[in-house]
Coordinates of N, CA and C in Angstrom, one line a residue:
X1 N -43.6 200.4 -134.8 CA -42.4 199.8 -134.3 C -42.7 199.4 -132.8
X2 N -42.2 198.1 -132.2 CA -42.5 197.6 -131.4 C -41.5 198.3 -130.2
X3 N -41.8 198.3 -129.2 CA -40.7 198.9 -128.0 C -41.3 198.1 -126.8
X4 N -40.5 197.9 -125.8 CA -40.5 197.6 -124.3 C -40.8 198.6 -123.7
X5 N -42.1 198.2 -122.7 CA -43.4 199.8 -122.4 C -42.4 199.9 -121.2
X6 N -41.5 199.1 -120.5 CA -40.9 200.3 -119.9 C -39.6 201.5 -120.4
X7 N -39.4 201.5 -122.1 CA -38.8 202.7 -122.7 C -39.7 203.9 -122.8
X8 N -41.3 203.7 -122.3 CA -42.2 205.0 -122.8 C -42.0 205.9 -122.2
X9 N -42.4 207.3 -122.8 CA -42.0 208.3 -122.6 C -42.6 209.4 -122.6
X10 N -43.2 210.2 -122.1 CA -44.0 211.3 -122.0 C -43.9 212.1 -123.6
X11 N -44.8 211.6 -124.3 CA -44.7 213.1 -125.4 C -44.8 212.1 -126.7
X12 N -44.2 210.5 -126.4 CA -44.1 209.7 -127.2 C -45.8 209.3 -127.8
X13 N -46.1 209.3 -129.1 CA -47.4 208.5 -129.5 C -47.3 207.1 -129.3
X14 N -48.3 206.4 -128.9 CA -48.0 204.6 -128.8 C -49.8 204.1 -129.3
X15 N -50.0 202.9 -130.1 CA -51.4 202.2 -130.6 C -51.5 201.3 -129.6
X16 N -52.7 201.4 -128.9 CA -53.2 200.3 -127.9 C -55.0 200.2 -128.1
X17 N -55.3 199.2 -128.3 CA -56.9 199.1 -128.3 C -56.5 199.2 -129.4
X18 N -56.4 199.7 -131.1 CA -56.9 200.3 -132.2 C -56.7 201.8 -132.4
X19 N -56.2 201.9 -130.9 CA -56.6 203.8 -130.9 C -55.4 204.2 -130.9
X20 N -55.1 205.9 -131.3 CA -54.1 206.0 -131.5 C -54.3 206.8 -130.1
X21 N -52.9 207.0 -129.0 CA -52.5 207.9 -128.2 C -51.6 208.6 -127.0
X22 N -51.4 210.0 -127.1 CA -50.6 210.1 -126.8 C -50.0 210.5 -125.0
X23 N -48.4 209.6 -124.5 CA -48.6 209.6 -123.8 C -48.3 211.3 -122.8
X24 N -48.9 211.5 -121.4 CA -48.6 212.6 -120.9 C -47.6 212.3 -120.2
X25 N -47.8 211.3 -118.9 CA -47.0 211.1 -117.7 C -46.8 209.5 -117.9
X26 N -45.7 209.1 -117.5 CA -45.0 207.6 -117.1 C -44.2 207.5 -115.9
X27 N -44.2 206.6 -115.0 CA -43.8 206.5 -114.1 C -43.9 204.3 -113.7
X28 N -42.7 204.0 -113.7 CA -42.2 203.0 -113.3 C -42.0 202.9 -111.5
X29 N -43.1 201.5 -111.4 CA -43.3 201.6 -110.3 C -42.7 200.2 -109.8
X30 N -41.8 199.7 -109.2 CA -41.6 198.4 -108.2 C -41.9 198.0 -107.0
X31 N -42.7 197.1 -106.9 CA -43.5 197.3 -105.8 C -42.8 195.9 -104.7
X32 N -42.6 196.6 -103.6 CA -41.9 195.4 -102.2 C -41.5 193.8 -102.7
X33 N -43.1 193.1 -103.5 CA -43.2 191.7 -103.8 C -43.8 191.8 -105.3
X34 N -42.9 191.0 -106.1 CA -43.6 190.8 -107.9 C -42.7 191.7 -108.3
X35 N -42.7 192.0 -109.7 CA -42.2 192.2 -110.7 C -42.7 193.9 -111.3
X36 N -42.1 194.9 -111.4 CA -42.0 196.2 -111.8 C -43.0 195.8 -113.1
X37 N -43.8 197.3 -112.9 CA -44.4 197.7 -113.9 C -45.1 199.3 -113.9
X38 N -45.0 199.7 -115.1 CA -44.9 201.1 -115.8 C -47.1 201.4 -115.9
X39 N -47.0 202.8 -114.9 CA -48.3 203.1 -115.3 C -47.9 204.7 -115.9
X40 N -49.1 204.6 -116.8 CA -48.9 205.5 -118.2 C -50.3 206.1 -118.5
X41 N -50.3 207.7 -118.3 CA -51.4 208.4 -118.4 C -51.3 208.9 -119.6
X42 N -52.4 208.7 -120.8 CA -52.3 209.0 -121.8 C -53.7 209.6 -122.8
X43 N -53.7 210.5 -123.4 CA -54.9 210.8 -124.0 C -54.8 210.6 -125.6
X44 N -56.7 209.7 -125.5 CA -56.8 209.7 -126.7 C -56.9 210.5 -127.8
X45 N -56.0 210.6 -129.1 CA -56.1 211.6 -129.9 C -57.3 212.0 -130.8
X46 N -58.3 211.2 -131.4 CA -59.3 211.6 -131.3 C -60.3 212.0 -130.5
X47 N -60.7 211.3 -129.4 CA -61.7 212.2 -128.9 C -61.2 213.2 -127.7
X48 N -59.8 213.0 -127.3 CA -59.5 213.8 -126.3 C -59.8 213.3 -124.6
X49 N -59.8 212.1 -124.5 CA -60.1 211.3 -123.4 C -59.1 211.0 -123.0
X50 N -58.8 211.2 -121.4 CA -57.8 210.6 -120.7 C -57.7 209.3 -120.3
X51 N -56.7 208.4 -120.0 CA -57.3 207.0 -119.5 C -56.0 206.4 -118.8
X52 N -55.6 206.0 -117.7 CA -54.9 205.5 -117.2 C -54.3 203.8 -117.8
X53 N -53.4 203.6 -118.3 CA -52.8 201.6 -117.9 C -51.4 201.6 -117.6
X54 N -51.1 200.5 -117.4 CA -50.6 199.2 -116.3 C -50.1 198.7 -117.6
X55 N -48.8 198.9 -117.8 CA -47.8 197.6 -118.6 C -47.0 196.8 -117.0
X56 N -46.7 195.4 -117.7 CA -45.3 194.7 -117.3 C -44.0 195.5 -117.8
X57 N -43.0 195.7 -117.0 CA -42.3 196.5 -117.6 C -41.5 195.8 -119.4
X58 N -41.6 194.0 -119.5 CA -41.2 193.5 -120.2 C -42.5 193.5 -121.2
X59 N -43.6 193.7 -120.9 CA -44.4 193.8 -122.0 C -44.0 194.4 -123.4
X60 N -44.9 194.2 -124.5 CA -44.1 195.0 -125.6 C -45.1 196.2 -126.1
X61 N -45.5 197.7 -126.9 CA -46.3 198.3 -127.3 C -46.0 198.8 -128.7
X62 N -46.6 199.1 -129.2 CA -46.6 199.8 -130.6 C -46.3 201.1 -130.7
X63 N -45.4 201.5 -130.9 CA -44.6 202.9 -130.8 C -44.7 203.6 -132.4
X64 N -45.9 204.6 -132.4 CA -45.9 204.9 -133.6 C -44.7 206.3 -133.9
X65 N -44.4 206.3 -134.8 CA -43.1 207.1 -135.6 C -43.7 208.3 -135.9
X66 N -43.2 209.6 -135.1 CA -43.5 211.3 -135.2 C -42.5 211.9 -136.1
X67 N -43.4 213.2 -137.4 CA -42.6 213.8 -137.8 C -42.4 214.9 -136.9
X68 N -41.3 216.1 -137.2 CA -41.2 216.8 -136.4 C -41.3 218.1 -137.5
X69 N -42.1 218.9 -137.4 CA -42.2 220.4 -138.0 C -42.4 221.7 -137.3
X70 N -41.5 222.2 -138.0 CA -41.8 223.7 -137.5 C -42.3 224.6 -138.2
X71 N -43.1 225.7 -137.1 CA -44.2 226.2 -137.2 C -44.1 228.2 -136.1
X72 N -44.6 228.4 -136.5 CA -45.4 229.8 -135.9 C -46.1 230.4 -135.3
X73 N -46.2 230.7 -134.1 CA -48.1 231.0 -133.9 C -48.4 232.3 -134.3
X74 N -49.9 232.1 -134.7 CA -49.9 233.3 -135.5 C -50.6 233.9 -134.2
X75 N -52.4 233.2 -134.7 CA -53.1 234.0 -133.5 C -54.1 233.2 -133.1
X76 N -55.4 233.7 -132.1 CA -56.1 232.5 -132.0 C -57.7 232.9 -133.0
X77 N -57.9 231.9 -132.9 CA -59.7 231.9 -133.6 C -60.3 231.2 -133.0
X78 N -61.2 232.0 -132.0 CA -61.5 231.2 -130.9 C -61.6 230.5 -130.2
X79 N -61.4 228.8 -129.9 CA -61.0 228.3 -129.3 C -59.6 227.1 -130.1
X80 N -59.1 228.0 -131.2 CA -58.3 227.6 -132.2 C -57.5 228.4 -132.0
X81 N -56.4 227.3 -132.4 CA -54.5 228.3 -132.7 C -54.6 227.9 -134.1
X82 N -53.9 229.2 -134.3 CA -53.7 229.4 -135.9 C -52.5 229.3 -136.2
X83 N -51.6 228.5 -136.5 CA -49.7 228.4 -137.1 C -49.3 228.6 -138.4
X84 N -48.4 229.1 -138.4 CA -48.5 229.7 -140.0 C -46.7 228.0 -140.3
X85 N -46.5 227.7 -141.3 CA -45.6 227.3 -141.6 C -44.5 228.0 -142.1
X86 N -43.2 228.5 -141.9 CA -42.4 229.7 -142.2 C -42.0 229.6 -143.2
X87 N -42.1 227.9 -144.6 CA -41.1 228.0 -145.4 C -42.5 228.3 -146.4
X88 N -43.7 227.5 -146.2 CA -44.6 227.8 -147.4 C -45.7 228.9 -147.0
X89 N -45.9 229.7 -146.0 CA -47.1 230.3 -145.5 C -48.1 229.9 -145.1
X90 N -48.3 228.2 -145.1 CA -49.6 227.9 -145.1 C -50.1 227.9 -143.0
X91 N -51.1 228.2 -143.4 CA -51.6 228.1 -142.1 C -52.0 226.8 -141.9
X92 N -52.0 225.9 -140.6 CA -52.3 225.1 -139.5 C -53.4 225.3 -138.4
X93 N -54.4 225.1 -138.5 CA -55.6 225.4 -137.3 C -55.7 224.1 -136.2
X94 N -55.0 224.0 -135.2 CA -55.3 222.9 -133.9 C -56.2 223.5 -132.9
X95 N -56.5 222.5 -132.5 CA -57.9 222.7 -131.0 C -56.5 223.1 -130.2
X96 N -57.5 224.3 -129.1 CA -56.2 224.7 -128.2 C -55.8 223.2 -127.3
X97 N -56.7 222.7 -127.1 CA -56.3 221.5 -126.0 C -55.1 220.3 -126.1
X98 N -54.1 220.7 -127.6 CA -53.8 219.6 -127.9 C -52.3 220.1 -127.3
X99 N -52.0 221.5 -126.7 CA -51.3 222.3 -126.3 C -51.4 222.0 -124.3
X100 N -52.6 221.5 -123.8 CA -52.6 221.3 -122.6 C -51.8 222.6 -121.8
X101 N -51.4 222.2 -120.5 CA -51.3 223.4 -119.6 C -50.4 224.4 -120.4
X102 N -49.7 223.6 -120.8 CA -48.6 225.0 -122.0 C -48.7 226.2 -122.9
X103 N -50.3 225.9 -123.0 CA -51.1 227.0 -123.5 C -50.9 228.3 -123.2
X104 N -51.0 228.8 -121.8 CA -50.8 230.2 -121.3 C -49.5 230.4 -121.7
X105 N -48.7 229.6 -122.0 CA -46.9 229.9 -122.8 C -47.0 230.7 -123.6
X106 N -48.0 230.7 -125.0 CA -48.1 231.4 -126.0 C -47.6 232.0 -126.4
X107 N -46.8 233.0 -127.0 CA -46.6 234.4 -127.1 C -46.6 234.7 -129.4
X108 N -46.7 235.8 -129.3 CA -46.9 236.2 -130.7 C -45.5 235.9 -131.3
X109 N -45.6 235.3 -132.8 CA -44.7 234.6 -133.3 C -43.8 234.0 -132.8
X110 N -44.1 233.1 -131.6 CA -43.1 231.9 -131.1 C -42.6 230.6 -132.0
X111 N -41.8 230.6 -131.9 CA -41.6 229.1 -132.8 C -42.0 227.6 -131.9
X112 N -42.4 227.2 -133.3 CA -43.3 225.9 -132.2 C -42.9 224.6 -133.3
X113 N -42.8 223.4 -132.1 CA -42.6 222.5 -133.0 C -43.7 221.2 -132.8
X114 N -44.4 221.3 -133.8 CA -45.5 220.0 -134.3 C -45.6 218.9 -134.6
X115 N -45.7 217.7 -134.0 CA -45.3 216.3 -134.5 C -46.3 216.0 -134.8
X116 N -46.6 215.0 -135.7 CA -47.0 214.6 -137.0 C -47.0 213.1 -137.3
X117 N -48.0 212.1 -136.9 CA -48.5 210.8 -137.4 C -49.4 211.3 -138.5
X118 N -48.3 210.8 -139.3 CA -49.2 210.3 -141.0 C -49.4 211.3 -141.4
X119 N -48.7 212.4 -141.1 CA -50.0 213.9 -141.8 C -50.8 214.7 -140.5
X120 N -51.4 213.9 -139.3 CA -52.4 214.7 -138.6 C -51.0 214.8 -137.1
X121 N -51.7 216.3 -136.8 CA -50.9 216.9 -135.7 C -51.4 215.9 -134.4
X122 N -50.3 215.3 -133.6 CA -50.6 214.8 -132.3 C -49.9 215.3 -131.1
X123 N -49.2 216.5 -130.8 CA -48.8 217.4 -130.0 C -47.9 218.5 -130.6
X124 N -47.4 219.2 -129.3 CA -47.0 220.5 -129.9 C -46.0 220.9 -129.0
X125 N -44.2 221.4 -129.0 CA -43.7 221.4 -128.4 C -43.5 222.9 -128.7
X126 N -43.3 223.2 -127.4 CA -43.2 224.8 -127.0 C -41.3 225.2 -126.7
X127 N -40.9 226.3 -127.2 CA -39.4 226.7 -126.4 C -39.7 226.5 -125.2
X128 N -37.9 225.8 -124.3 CA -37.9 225.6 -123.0 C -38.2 226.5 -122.3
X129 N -37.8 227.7 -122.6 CA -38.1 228.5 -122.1 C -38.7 230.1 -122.0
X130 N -39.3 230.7 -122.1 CA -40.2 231.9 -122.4 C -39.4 233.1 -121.0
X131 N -40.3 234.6 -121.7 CA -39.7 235.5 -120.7 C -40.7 236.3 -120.1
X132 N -41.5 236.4 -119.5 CA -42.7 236.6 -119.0 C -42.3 238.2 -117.8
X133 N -43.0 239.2 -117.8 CA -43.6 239.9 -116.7 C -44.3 239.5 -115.1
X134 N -43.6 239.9 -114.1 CA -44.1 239.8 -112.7 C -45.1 241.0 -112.4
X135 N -46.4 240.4 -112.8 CA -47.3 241.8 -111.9 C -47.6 241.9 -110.7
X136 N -47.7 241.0 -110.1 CA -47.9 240.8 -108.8 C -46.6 239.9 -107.9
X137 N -46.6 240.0 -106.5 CA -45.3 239.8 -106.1 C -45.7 239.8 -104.5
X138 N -46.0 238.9 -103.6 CA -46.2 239.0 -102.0 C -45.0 239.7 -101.6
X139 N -44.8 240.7 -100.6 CA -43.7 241.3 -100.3 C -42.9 240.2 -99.3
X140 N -41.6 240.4 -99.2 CA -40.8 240.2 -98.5 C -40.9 239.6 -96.8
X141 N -41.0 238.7 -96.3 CA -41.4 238.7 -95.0 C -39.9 238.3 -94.0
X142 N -39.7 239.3 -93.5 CA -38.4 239.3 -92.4 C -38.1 238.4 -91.6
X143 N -36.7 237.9 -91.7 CA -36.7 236.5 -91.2 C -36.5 235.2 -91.6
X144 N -36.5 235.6 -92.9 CA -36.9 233.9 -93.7 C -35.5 233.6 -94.4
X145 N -35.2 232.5 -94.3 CA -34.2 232.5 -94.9 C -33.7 232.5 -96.2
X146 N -32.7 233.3 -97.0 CA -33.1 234.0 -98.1 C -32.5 232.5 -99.1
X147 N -32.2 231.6 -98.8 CA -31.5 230.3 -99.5 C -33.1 229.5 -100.1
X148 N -33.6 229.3 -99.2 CA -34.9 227.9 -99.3 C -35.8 228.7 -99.6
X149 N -36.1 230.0 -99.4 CA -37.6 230.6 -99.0 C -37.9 230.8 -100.6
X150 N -38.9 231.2 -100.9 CA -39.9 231.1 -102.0 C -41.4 232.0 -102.1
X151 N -41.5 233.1 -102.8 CA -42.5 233.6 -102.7 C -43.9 233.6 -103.7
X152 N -44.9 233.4 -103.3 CA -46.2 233.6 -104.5 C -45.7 234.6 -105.7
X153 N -45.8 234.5 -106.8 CA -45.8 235.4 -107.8 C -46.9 235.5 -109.1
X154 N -47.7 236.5 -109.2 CA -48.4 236.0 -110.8 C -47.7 236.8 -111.8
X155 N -47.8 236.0 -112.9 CA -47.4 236.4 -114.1 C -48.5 237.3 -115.1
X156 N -47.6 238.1 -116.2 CA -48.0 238.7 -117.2 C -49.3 237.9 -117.8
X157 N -49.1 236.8 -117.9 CA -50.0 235.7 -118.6 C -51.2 235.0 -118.0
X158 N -51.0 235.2 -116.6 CA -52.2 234.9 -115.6 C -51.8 233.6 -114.3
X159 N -50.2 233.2 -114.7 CA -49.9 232.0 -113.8 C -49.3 232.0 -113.0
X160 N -49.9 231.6 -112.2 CA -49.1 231.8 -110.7 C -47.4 230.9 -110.1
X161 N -46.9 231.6 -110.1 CA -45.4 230.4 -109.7 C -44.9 230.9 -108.8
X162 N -43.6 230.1 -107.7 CA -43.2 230.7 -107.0 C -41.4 231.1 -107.1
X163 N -41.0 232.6 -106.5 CA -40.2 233.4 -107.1 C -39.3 233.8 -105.6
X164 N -37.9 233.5 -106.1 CA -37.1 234.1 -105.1 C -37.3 235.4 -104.5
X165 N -37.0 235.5 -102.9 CA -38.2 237.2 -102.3 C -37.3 238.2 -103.0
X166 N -36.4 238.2 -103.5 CA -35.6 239.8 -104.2 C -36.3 240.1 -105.5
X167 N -37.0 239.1 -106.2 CA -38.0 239.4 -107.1 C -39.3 240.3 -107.0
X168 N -39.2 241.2 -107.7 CA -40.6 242.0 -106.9 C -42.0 242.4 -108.7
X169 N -42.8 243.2 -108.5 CA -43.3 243.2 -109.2 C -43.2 244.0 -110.4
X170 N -43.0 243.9 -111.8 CA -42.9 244.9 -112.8 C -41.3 244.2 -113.5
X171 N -40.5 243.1 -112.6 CA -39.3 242.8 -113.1 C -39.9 241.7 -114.1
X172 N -39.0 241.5 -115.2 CA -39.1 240.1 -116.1 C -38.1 238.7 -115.8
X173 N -38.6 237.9 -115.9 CA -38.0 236.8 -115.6 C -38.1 235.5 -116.4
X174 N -37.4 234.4 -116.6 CA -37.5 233.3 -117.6 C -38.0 232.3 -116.6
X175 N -39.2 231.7 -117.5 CA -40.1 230.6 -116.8 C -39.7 229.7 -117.8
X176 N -39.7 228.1 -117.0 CA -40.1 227.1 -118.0 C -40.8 226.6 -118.2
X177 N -41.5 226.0 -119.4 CA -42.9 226.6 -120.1 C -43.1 225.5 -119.9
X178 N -42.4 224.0 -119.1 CA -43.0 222.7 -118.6 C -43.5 222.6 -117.8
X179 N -43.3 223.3 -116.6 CA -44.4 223.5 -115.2 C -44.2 225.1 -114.7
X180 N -43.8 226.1 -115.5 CA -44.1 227.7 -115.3 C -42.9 227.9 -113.8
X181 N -42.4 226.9 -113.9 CA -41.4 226.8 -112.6 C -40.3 228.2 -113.2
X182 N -39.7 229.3 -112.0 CA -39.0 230.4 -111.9 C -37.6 229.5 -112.3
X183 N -36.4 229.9 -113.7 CA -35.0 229.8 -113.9 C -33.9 231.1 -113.8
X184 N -34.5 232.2 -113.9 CA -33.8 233.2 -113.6 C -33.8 234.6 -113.6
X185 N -33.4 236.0 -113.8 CA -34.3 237.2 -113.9 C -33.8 237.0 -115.3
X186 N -34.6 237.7 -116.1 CA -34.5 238.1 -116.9 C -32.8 238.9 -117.8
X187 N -32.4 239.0 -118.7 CA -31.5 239.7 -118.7 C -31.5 240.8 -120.3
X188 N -32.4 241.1 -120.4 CA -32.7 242.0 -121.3 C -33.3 243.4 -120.6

């Protein structure tokens, strides 16, 4: 289906060259003199290559059509995720990379949802949000103002974010699993 490349959209599949792939980041740029146009970082789905382009925003692209399924994670097999499907059992094996930074999200039986050109998996959408452990926590430094200020934190999972200073270590808290950015303590 044809679309105007300035509707693209991060997450969207699109055919360019022959190849199929999918985009990560878009950003519509207008520059002082000339006519707006959309640059679009996107990786190819077979081999896994990144590659930058440059539409006109009026240009047109090939917008290919995603199913949407849901899924399980079971566990990994080496540098594989293993997804179970919940209505038939069958298992799903993807390369971890098709998961990108959202990978450390993981958690044991999460629900995950799988889009789908033609049958083959071309990303994977994670819940907005996960509840993660603070093991580590910079202490408190006097003086700072308790509105703007922001402290180092690493997580249960290995990722580092930054955490309001009344957050300390051993509390749980909800991360969003799009940039591990802190939404609030926990309430469990």
């Amino acid at each position: 289906m044809k679309q105007q490349a300035n509707l693209i959209r991060a997450g969207q599949v699109i055919e360019h060259d022959g190849r199929r792939w999918t985009v990560l980041k878009q950003q519509i740029i207008t520059p002082g003199k000339g006519g707006a146009f959309i640059q679009v970082e996107m990786r190819d789905l077979k081999t896994g290559n990144k590659t930058n382009e440059r539409w006109r925003t009026a240009d047109s692209v090939e917008r290919l059509m995603t199913e949407d399924k849901d899924y399980t994670y079971s566990y990994m097999d080496g540098d594989n995720v293993v997804l179970m499907d919940p209505e038939t059992f069958e298992q799903l094996i993807l390369a971890k990379d098709i998961f990108g930074d959202q990978f450390a999200f993981l958690q044991d039986n999460m629900p995950l949802n799988v889009k789908l050109v033609e049958g083959d998996p071309v990303g994977v959408e994670l819940p907005p949000h996960v509840t993660l452990e603070v093991t580590e926590a910079d202490p408190v430094v006097k003086g700072q103002t308790a509105s703007s200020s922001y402290k180092p934190a690493m997580l249960s999972n290995g990722v580092k974010t930054l955490v309001p200073p009344f957050i300390e270590a051993g509390e749980r808290i909800v991360v969003r699993t799009e940039d591990g950015s802190y939404v609030e303590r926990a309430k469990d």
